[in-house]
Short mmCIF file of C-alpha atoms in Angstrom, two decimals:
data_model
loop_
_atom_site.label_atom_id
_atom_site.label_comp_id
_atom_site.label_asym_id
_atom_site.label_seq_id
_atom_site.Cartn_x
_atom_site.Cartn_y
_atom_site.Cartn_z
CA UNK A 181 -10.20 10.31 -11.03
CA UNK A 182 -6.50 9.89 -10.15
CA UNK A 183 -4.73 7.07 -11.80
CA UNK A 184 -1.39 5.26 -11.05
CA UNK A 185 0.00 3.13 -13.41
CA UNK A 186 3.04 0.99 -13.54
CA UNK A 187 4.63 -0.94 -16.53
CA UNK A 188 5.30 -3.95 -16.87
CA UNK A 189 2.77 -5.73 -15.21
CA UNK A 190 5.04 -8.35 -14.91
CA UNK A 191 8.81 -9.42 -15.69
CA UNK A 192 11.18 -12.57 -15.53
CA UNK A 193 14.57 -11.80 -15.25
CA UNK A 194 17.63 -13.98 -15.13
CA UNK A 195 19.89 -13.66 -11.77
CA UNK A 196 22.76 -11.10 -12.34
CA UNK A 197 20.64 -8.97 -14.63
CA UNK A 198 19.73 -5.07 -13.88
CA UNK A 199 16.06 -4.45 -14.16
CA UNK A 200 13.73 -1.47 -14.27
CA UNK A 201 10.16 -0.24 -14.35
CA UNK A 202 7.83 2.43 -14.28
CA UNK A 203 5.10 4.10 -12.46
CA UNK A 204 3.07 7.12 -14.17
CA UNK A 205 1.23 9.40 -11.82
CA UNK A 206 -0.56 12.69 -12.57
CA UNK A 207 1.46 15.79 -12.76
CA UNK A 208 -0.45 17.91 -10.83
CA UNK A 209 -1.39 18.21 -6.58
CA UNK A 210 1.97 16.44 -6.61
CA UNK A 211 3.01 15.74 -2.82
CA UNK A 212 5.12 13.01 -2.91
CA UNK A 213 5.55 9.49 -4.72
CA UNK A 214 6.15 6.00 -2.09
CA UNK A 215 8.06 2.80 -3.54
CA UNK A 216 7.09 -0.41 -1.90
CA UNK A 217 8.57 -3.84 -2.29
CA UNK A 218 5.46 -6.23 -1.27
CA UNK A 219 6.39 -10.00 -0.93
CA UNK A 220 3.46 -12.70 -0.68
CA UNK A 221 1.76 -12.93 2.33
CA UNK A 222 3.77 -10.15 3.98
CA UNK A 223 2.98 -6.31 4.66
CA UNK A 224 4.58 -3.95 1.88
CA UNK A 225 8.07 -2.74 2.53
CA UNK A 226 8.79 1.40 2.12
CA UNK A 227 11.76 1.85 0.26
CA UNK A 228 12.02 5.44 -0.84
CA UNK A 229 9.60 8.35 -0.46
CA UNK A 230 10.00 10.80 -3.34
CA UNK A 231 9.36 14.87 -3.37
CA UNK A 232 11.43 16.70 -4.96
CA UNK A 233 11.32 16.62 -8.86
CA UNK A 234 14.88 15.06 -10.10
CA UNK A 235 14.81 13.25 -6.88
CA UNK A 236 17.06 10.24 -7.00
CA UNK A 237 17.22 7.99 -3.96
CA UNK A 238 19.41 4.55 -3.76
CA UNK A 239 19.21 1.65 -1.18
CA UNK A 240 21.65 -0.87 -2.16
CA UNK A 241 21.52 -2.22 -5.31
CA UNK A 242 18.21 -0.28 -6.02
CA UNK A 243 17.85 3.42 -7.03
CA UNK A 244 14.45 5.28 -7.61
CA UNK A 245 14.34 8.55 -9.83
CA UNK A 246 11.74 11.22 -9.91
CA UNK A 247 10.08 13.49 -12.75
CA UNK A 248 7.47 15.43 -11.27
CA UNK A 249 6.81 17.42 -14.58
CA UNK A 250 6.24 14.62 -16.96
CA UNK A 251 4.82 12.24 -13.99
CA UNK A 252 7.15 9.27 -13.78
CA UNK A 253 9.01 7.44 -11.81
CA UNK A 254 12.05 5.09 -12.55
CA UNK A 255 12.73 2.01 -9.97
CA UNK A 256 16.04 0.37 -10.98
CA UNK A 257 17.15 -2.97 -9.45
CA UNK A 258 20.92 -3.81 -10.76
CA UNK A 259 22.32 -7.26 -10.57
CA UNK A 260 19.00 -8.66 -9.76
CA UNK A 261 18.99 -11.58 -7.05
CA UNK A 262 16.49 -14.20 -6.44
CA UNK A 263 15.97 -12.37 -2.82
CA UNK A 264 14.50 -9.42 -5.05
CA UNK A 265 11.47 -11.12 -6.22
CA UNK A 266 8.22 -9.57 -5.08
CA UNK A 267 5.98 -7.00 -6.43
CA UNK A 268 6.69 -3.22 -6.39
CA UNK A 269 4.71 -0.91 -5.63
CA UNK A 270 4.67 2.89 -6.31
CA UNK A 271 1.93 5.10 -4.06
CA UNK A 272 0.88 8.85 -5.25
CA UNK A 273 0.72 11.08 -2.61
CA UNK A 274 -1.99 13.73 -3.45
CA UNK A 275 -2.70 15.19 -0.45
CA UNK A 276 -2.17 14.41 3.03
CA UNK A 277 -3.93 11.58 3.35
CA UNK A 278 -4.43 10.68 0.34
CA UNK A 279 -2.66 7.25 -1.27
CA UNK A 280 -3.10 6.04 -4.34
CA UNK A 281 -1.41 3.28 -5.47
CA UNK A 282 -0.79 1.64 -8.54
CA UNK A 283 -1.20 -2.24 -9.50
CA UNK A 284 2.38 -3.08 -9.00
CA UNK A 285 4.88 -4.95 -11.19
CA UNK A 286 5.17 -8.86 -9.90
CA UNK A 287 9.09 -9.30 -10.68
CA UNK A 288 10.53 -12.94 -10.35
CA UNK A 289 14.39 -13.31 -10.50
CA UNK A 290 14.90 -16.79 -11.70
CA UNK A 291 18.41 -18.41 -10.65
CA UNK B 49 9.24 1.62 18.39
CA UNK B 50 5.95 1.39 16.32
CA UNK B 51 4.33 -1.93 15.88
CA UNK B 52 0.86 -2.29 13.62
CA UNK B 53 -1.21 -5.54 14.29
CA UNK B 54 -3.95 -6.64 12.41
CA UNK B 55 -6.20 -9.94 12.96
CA UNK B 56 -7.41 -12.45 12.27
CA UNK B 57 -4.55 -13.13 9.62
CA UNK B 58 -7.03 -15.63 7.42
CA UNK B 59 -10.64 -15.64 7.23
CA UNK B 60 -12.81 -17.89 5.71
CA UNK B 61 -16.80 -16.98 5.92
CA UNK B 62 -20.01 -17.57 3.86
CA UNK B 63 -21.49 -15.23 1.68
CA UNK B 64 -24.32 -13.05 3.93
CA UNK B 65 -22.26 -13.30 7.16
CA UNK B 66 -21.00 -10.70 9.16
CA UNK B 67 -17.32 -9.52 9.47
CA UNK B 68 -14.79 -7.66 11.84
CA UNK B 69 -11.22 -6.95 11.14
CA UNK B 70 -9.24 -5.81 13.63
CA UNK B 71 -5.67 -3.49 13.49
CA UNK B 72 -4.11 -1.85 16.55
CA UNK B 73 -1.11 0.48 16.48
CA UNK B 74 1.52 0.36 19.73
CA UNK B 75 3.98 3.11 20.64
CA UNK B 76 2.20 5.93 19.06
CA UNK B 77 -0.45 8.51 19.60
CA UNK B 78 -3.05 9.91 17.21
CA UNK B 79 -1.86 8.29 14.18
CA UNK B 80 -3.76 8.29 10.76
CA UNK B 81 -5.14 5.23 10.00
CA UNK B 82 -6.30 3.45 7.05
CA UNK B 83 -8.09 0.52 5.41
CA UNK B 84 -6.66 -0.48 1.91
CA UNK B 85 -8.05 -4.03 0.25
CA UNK B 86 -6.54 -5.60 -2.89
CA UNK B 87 -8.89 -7.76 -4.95
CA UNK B 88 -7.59 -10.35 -6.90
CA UNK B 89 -5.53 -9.13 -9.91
CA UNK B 90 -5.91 -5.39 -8.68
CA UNK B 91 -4.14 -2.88 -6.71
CA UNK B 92 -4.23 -1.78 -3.39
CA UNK B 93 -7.61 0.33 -2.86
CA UNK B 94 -7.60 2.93 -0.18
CA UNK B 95 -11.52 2.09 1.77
CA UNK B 96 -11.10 4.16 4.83
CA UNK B 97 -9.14 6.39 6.40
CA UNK B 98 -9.45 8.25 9.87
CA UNK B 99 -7.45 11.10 11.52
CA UNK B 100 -9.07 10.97 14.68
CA UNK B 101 -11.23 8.71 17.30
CA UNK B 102 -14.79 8.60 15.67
CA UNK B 103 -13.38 10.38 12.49
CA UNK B 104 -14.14 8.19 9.33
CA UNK B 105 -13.76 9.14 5.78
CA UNK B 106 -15.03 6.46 3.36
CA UNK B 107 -13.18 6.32 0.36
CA UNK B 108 -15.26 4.08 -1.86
CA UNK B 109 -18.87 3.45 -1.24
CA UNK B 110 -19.58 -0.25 -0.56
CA UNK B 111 -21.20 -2.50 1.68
CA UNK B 112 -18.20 -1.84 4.14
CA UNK B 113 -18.32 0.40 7.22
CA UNK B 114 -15.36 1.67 9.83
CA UNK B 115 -15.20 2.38 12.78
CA UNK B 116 -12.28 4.15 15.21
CA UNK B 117 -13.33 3.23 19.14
CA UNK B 118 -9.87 4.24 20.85
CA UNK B 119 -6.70 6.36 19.62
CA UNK B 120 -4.99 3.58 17.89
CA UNK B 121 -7.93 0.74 16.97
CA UNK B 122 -9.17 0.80 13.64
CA UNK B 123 -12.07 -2.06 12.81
CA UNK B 124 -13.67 -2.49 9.56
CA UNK B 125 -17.12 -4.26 9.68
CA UNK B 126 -19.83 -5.57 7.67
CA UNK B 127 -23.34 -6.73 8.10
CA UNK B 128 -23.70 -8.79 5.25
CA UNK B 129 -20.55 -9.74 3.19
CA UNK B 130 -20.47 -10.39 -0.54
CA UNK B 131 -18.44 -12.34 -2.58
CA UNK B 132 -16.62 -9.69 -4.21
CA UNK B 133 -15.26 -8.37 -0.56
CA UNK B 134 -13.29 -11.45 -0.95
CA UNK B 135 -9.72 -10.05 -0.89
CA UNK B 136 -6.45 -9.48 0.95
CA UNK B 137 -7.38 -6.70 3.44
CA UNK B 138 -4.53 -4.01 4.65
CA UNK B 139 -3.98 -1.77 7.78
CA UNK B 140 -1.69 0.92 7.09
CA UNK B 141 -1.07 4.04 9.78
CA UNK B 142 0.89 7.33 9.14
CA UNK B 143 2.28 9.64 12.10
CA UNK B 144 3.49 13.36 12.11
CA UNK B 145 4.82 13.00 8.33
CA UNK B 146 1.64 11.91 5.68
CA UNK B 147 4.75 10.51 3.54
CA UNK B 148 5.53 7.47 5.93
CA UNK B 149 2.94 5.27 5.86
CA UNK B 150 3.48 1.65 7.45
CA UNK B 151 1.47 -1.73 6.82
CA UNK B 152 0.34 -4.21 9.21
CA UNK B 153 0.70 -7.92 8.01
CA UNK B 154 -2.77 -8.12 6.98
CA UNK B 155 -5.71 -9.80 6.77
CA UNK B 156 -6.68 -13.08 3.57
CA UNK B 157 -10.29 -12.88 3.73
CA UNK B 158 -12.28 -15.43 1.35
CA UNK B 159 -16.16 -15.54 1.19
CA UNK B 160 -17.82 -18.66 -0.26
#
């Protein structure tokens, strides 16, 4: 069975401070890895799709990195905002149509 | 430009009851298409997904069933729901690249 995990579940940060977390995939049938941003009651947002190992993709004040070896992924939000707050998502892409995503982590930027 | 819909957005229905979810895709052809539900304090579960009209591939076995009518309808039934399909249900598609994959707005579905 193919597992995604992220870490932490959950995190509290105050506004103005950088931020990261993880998402562990499996290292091997390694397509490509999906970040979402998911806010309540909306559909998930793509931010970066991931397939190259030492990948590093930005989008503002976020930046994803990729290590396709070890199976990880980095998201890093700097100078968090309260706008950030939502859960993120990472997807593992084992075969073509094949998601599987992880439980998310549920980040809350507090003003 | 692509659009996904999905209804209805919130469901409320009794335990034993029958269900239909609806998601349509505009401004594409032959997309994949997929069913994802997240349970309460649980990820996003990948039910169904189809890459073709009448082409179903059930992820999870369940009291769920799918069905693909036209090109770009996806519907997820069930005869009989339980309480555990209680849950926030998701309609995703994919087009030429399997790395793309974009949500409808979903579906709250609670059964009491």
């Amino acid at each position: 069975i193919l597992n995604v995990e992220q870490s932490p579940q959950s995190l509290h940060v105050q506004e103005g401070d950088s931020t990261n977390f993880t998402c562990s995939f499996p290292s091997s049938n390694f397509y490509a890895l999906h970040w979402y941003r998911w806010e309540t009651a909306k559909s998930p947002e793509a931010l970066f799709v991931m397939t190259l190992n030492g990948d590093e993709k930005k989008k503002g004040r976020i930046s994803a990195t990729l290590n396709t070896k070890e199976g990880y992924s980095y998201l890093y939000i700097k100078g968090s905002q309260p706008e950030d707050s939502a859960t993120y998502l990472c997807a593992f892409i084992a075969g073509t149509y094949k998601y599987i995503f992880g439980t998310g982590t549920r980040l809350k930027v507090l003003a | 430009s692509q659009t996904i819909h999905q209804w209805p957005a919130t469901l409320v229905q009794p335990v034993g009851s029958p269900l239909s979810l609806e998601c349509t895709v505009e401004g594409t052809s032959n997309p994949n298409l997929y069913w994802y539900r997240q349970a309460a304090g649980r990820g996003l579960q990948l039910l169904f997904y189809s890459v073709g009209i009448g082409q179903i591939s059930s992820e999870v076995p369940q009291n769920l069933s799918a069905s693909r009518p036209q090109d770009r309808q996806f519907i997820l039934s069930s005869k009989k729901l339980l309480l555990s399909d209680s849950g926030f249900y998701l309609c995703a598609w994919t087009g030429d690249s399997p790395y793309e994959q974009y949500f409808g707005p979903g579906t709250r579905l609670t059964v009491t």
